[in-house]
Amino acid sequence: MGRFSFLLAAVKGLRKKKKKKKVRSKADDFERRRRAMVEPDSKPISFDDIPEDLLMKILAKLQAKHVTRLMGVSQLWYSLIASRYFTKLFLESPASAKRPRMLMSLVDKADKRQYKFLTSSSTHDDLSDTSVCVLDQVLNMPGLGGDFVNPLRGLICVRLRRSLRIFNLTTRQRVTLPVIRSRLVTEANDNIWNSFLHDSVHDEYKVLSTVWEVSEDEGRVVRSEHQVLVLGPGASWRNTQGRIYPHRPYSSGIPLNDVDVLYYAAWIDKNVSVVISFDSASEDFNMIELPIEAGIIWHATCASLMNYGGKLAVFECSRLPSNGSVDLWVMEDVGKWSKKTLVLPLSLMNFVHGDEFSMVGMNHRCLVMFVKTMVIPTEPRPFIHYDLETNKIIRRSEISPLPRLGFFGFSLQMALWQDDIENIMYLET
C-alpha cells in the first residue's frame, strides 16, 4: 500500500511538472514573438504594407470628421483621401449618410452682404405631426453671404453679384469661381441665374449660368446667354453647346430620377410661363409648354415647380388661402399633363382663411414647406412640412425670433433645405 501511494504521488508530481513546462513554453513563445516585433532587426507590420485599395475601403467606413483628420498622417494618405476615386467611394458608403438636419438661408434683399445661415440644434427621425425642429443655430463660415443658389451632395453654392462661391459644409473649405462676364449684365441690373449640378456621365461638378435682357416696354425676354463652368483646376466659363429660346429663369433647378437632367421654371414673355430642361452631360436645352387650361403663372404664392415622386409637377396654390384647395399638374410624358386636386386642412396648419404665405422648399418625397409671410418679427416664424402623397402634416419647424439675426425681417429671401450627406471632396479651381 505504501509503495502504491508513493508511485501515485510521483505520477502526480510528473503531471504537475509537465503542465508547468507547457505553460512556461507558451509564455516564452509569446515573449519571443513580442520582442521580434520591436527589435530593430525585425520587420514590423504597418499601414504602408496594406494594399491601397484595401486601405481606402477601411477609411471609407470611418466618419467624415475622422477621415479629414487622417489626411495629415502622411503625403500618401493625403493623396489617397483627396483622390476622386476615394471621394466617390466615400459618398457611396454608409458613412457619408447622416441624420437629416434642416438648414435655412436668410438674406437681406436690400443688402445681400447681410445674411444668416441657420441650422437645427437637433434632428428628429419621428415624422409625426408632433415632430418639431427648431432652427436656432447660426452656421458661421467666412464669405457665406449672397443669394443662395442650391445645395448638392453636401456642398452649397452662393452668389454675390457676379461672384460665385462653393462651400463644403463638412470640411469647411470654400473656393471662389471666376467672375461671370457678359455684356447683358450691367451695374443697373442683376439679371443672373445659376444652378449647381453634377454630371454623372463624366463625374463632373458644373455650374450653369444664365443672363438675360428684357425689353423695357413689353417685358419680353429679347436675349439670353448661357455659360457653364466645370469645377476643377483652371476652371473657366464657356458657352454651352446647346441653344434655346430666349428666357428668364424663375426657380432653382429640380432633378428627377434621371439625375443628369435639370428642370426649372422660366418666363419667355411677360405673361408666358414655361419649363426648361437642361442635360448636364450633353448640355442640351429643351422647352416644355405648360397646360393652357391651367393658366399657370410662376409666383411664390401661386405656383412652383416640384418633384412629385419622381415626376415633374406644378404645384398651383392660388386658391389655397381662400378655400384650402390646390391643383397638382403632373407631367406624365413630355407635354402631357394630368391634374389632381387636393384640399389642405388650413386649421391644422395654424393658417386661417386670408393668411398670406409662401412656399420656401420642396423635395422629391412629395413634401412642400409653407411659411407665413406676415409675422411679427419678435415672434418665432413657423414652418409647415406637408406631404402631398398622404395629404397630411408630417413636421413643424420654427425659426428663432428674427431680431436676433441682426437685420430687419420683412425683406428676407428664404431658402429651406435638408442636408443628409457628408462630402469630403477637396475643392480646387
JSON list of N, CA and C in Angstrom, two decimals, residues 256-283:
[
{"chain": "A", "resi": 256, "resn": "LEU", "atom": "N", "xyz": [-34.89, 64.98, -61.42]},
{"chain": "A", "resi": 256, "resn": "LEU", "atom": "CA", "xyz": [-35.85, 63.89, -61.25]},
{"chain": "A", "resi": 256, "resn": "LEU", "atom": "C", "xyz": [-35.07, 62.58, -61.11]},
{"chain": "A", "resi": 257, "resn": "ASN", "atom": "N", "xyz": [-35.69, 61.47, -61.48]},
{"chain": "A", "resi": 257, "resn": "ASN", "atom": "CA", "xyz": [-34.99, 60.18, -61.39]},
{"chain": "A", "resi": 257, "resn": "ASN", "atom": "C", "xyz": [-33.77, 60.17, -62.29]},
{"chain": "A", "resi": 258, "resn": "ASP", "atom": "N", "xyz": [-33.89, 60.82, -63.46]},
{"chain": "A", "resi": 258, "resn": "ASP", "atom": "CA", "xyz": [-32.74, 60.98, -64.34]},
{"chain": "A", "resi": 258, "resn": "ASP", "atom": "C", "xyz": [-31.94, 62.17, -63.80]},
{"chain": "A", "resi": 259, "resn": "VAL", "atom": "N", "xyz": [-30.94, 61.88, -62.98]},
{"chain": "A", "resi": 259, "resn": "VAL", "atom": "CA", "xyz": [-30.27, 62.94, -62.23]},
{"chain": "A", "resi": 259, "resn": "VAL", "atom": "C", "xyz": [-29.49, 63.90, -63.12]},
{"chain": "A", "resi": 260, "resn": "ASP", "atom": "N", "xyz": [-29.21, 63.51, -64.36]},
{"chain": "A", "resi": 260, "resn": "ASP", "atom": "CA", "xyz": [-28.42, 64.37, -65.23]},
{"chain": "A", "resi": 260, "resn": "ASP", "atom": "C", "xyz": [-29.25, 65.44, -65.93]},
{"chain": "A", "resi": 261, "resn": "VAL", "atom": "N", "xyz": [-30.57, 65.37, -65.82]},
{"chain": "A", "resi": 261, "resn": "VAL", "atom": "CA", "xyz": [-31.45, 66.36, -66.44]},
{"chain": "A", "resi": 261, "resn": "VAL", "atom": "C", "xyz": [-32.04, 67.25, -65.37]},
{"chain": "A", "resi": 262, "resn": "LEU", "atom": "N", "xyz": [-31.88, 68.54, -65.55]},
{"chain": "A", "resi": 262, "resn": "LEU", "atom": "CA", "xyz": [-32.36, 69.55, -64.61]},
{"chain": "A", "resi": 262, "resn": "LEU", "atom": "C", "xyz": [-33.56, 70.26, -65.22]},
{"chain": "A", "resi": 263, "resn": "TYR", "atom": "N", "xyz": [-34.59, 70.50, -64.41]},
{"chain": "A", "resi": 263, "resn": "TYR", "atom": "CA", "xyz": [-35.78, 71.22, -64.86]},
{"chain": "A", "resi": 263, "resn": "TYR", "atom": "C", "xyz": [-35.93, 72.50, -64.04]},
{"chain": "A", "resi": 264, "resn": "TYR", "atom": "N", "xyz": [-36.29, 73.60, -64.69]},
{"chain": "A", "resi": 264, "resn": "TYR", "atom": "CA", "xyz": [-36.53, 74.83, -63.95]},
{"chain": "A", "resi": 264, "resn": "TYR", "atom": "C", "xyz": [-37.62, 75.65, -64.63]},
{"chain": "A", "resi": 265, "resn": "ALA", "atom": "N", "xyz": [-38.34, 76.41, -63.81]},
{"chain": "A", "resi": 265, "resn": "ALA", "atom": "CA", "xyz": [-39.40, 77.28, -64.31]},
{"chain": "A", "resi": 265, "resn": "ALA", "atom": "C", "xyz": [-38.78, 78.53, -64.93]},
{"chain": "A", "resi": 266, "resn": "ALA", "atom": "N", "xyz": [-39.45, 79.06, -65.98]},
{"chain": "A", "resi": 266, "resn": "ALA", "atom": "CA", "xyz": [-38.89, 80.22, -66.69]},
{"chain": "A", "resi": 266, "resn": "ALA", "atom": "C", "xyz": [-40.01, 81.03, -67.34]},
{"chain": "A", "resi": 267, "resn": "TRP", "atom": "N", "xyz": [-39.65, 82.25, -67.72]},
{"chain": "A", "resi": 267, "resn": "TRP", "atom": "CA", "xyz": [-40.52, 83.14, -68.47]},
{"chain": "A", "resi": 267, "resn": "TRP", "atom": "C", "xyz": [-39.90, 83.36, -69.85]},
{"chain": "A", "resi": 268, "resn": "ILE", "atom": "N", "xyz": [-40.76, 83.41, -70.88]},
{"chain": "A", "resi": 268, "resn": "ILE", "atom": "CA", "xyz": [-40.29, 83.83, -72.20]},
{"chain": "A", "resi": 268, "resn": "ILE", "atom": "C", "xyz": [-40.95, 85.14, -72.62]},
{"chain": "A", "resi": 269, "resn": "ASP", "atom": "N", "xyz": [-42.01, 85.51, -71.91]},
{"chain": "A", "resi": 269, "resn": "ASP", "atom": "CA", "xyz": [-42.70, 86.78, -72.14]},
{"chain": "A", "resi": 269, "resn": "ASP", "atom": "C", "xyz": [-43.28, 87.23, -70.81]},
{"chain": "A", "resi": 270, "resn": "LYS", "atom": "N", "xyz": [-43.90, 88.41, -70.81]},
{"chain": "A", "resi": 270, "resn": "LYS", "atom": "CA", "xyz": [-44.41, 88.99, -69.57]},
{"chain": "A", "resi": 270, "resn": "LYS", "atom": "C", "xyz": [-45.40, 88.07, -68.87]},
{"chain": "A", "resi": 271, "resn": "ASN", "atom": "N", "xyz": [-46.27, 87.40, -69.64]},
{"chain": "A", "resi": 271, "resn": "ASN", "atom": "CA", "xyz": [-47.29, 86.54, -69.05]},
{"chain": "A", "resi": 271, "resn": "ASN", "atom": "C", "xyz": [-47.24, 85.11, -69.60]},
{"chain": "A", "resi": 272, "resn": "VAL", "atom": "N", "xyz": [-46.08, 84.69, -70.07]},
{"chain": "A", "resi": 272, "resn": "VAL", "atom": "CA", "xyz": [-45.95, 83.34, -70.64]},
{"chain": "A", "resi": 272, "resn": "VAL", "atom": "C", "xyz": [-44.93, 82.55, -69.82]},
{"chain": "A", "resi": 273, "resn": "SER", "atom": "N", "xyz": [-45.43, 81.55, -69.10]},
{"chain": "A", "resi": 273, "resn": "SER", "atom": "CA", "xyz": [-44.57, 80.70, -68.27]},
{"chain": "A", "resi": 273, "resn": "SER", "atom": "C", "xyz": [-44.31, 79.38, -68.97]},
{"chain": "A", "resi": 274, "resn": "VAL", "atom": "N", "xyz": [-43.09, 78.87, -68.86]},
{"chain": "A", "resi": 274, "resn": "VAL", "atom": "CA", "xyz": [-42.71, 77.58, -69.45]},
{"chain": "A", "resi": 274, "resn": "VAL", "atom": "C", "xyz": [-41.81, 76.82, -68.48]},
{"chain": "A", "resi": 275, "resn": "VAL", "atom": "N", "xyz": [-41.45, 75.61, -68.88]},
{"chain": "A", "resi": 275, "resn": "VAL", "atom": "CA", "xyz": [-40.46, 74.81, -68.16]},
{"chain": "A", "resi": 275, "resn": "VAL", "atom": "C", "xyz": [-39.29, 74.55, -69.10]},
{"chain": "A", "resi": 276, "resn": "ILE", "atom": "N", "xyz": [-38.07, 74.73, -68.60]},
{"chain": "A", "resi": 276, "resn": "ILE", "atom": "CA", "xyz": [-36.86, 74.47, -69.38]},
{"chain": "A", "resi": 276, "resn": "ILE", "atom": "C", "xyz": [-36.13, 73.28, -68.77]},
{"chain": "A", "resi": 277, "resn": "SER", "atom": "N", "xyz": [-35.68, 72.36, -69.63]},
{"chain": "A", "resi": 277, "resn": "SER", "atom": "CA", "xyz": [-34.84, 71.25, -69.16]},
{"chain": "A", "resi": 277, "resn": "SER", "atom": "C", "xyz": [-33.43, 71.42, -69.69]},
{"chain": "A", "resi": 278, "resn": "PHE", "atom": "N", "xyz": [-32.45, 71.00, -68.89]},
{"chain": "A", "resi": 278, "resn": "PHE", "atom": "CA", "xyz": [-31.04, 71.10, -69.27]},
{"chain": "A", "resi": 278, "resn": "PHE", "atom": "C", "xyz": [-30.36, 69.79, -68.93]},
{"chain": "A", "resi": 279, "resn": "ASP", "atom": "N", "xyz": [-29.74, 69.18, -69.93]},
{"chain": "A", "resi": 279, "resn": "ASP", "atom": "CA", "xyz": [-29.00, 67.94, -69.74]},
{"chain": "A", "resi": 279, "resn": "ASP", "atom": "C", "xyz": [-27.56, 68.29, -69.37]},
{"chain": "A", "resi": 280, "resn": "SER", "atom": "N", "xyz": [-27.15, 67.94, -68.17]},
{"chain": "A", "resi": 280, "resn": "SER", "atom": "CA", "xyz": [-25.82, 68.35, -67.70]},
{"chain": "A", "resi": 280, "resn": "SER", "atom": "C", "xyz": [-24.69, 67.65, -68.44]},
{"chain": "A", "resi": 281, "resn": "ALA", "atom": "N", "xyz": [-24.96, 66.50, -69.04]},
{"chain": "A", "resi": 281, "resn": "ALA", "atom": "CA", "xyz": [-23.91, 65.79, -69.77]},
{"chain": "A", "resi": 281, "resn": "ALA", "atom": "C", "xyz": [-23.75, 66.32, -71.19]},
{"chain": "A", "resi": 282, "resn": "SER", "atom": "N", "xyz": [-24.86, 66.39, -71.95]},
{"chain": "A", "resi": 282, "resn": "SER", "atom": "CA", "xyz": [-24.80, 66.87, -73.34]},
{"chain": "A", "resi": 282, "resn": "SER", "atom": "C", "xyz": [-24.89, 68.38, -73.44]},
{"chain": "A", "resi": 283, "resn": "GLU", "atom": "N", "xyz": [-25.37, 69.03, -72.36]},
{"chain": "A", "resi": 283, "resn": "GLU", "atom": "CA", "xyz": [-25.57, 70.49, -72.29]},
{"chain": "A", "resi": 283, "resn": "GLU", "atom": "C", "xyz": [-26.61, 70.97, -73.30]}
]
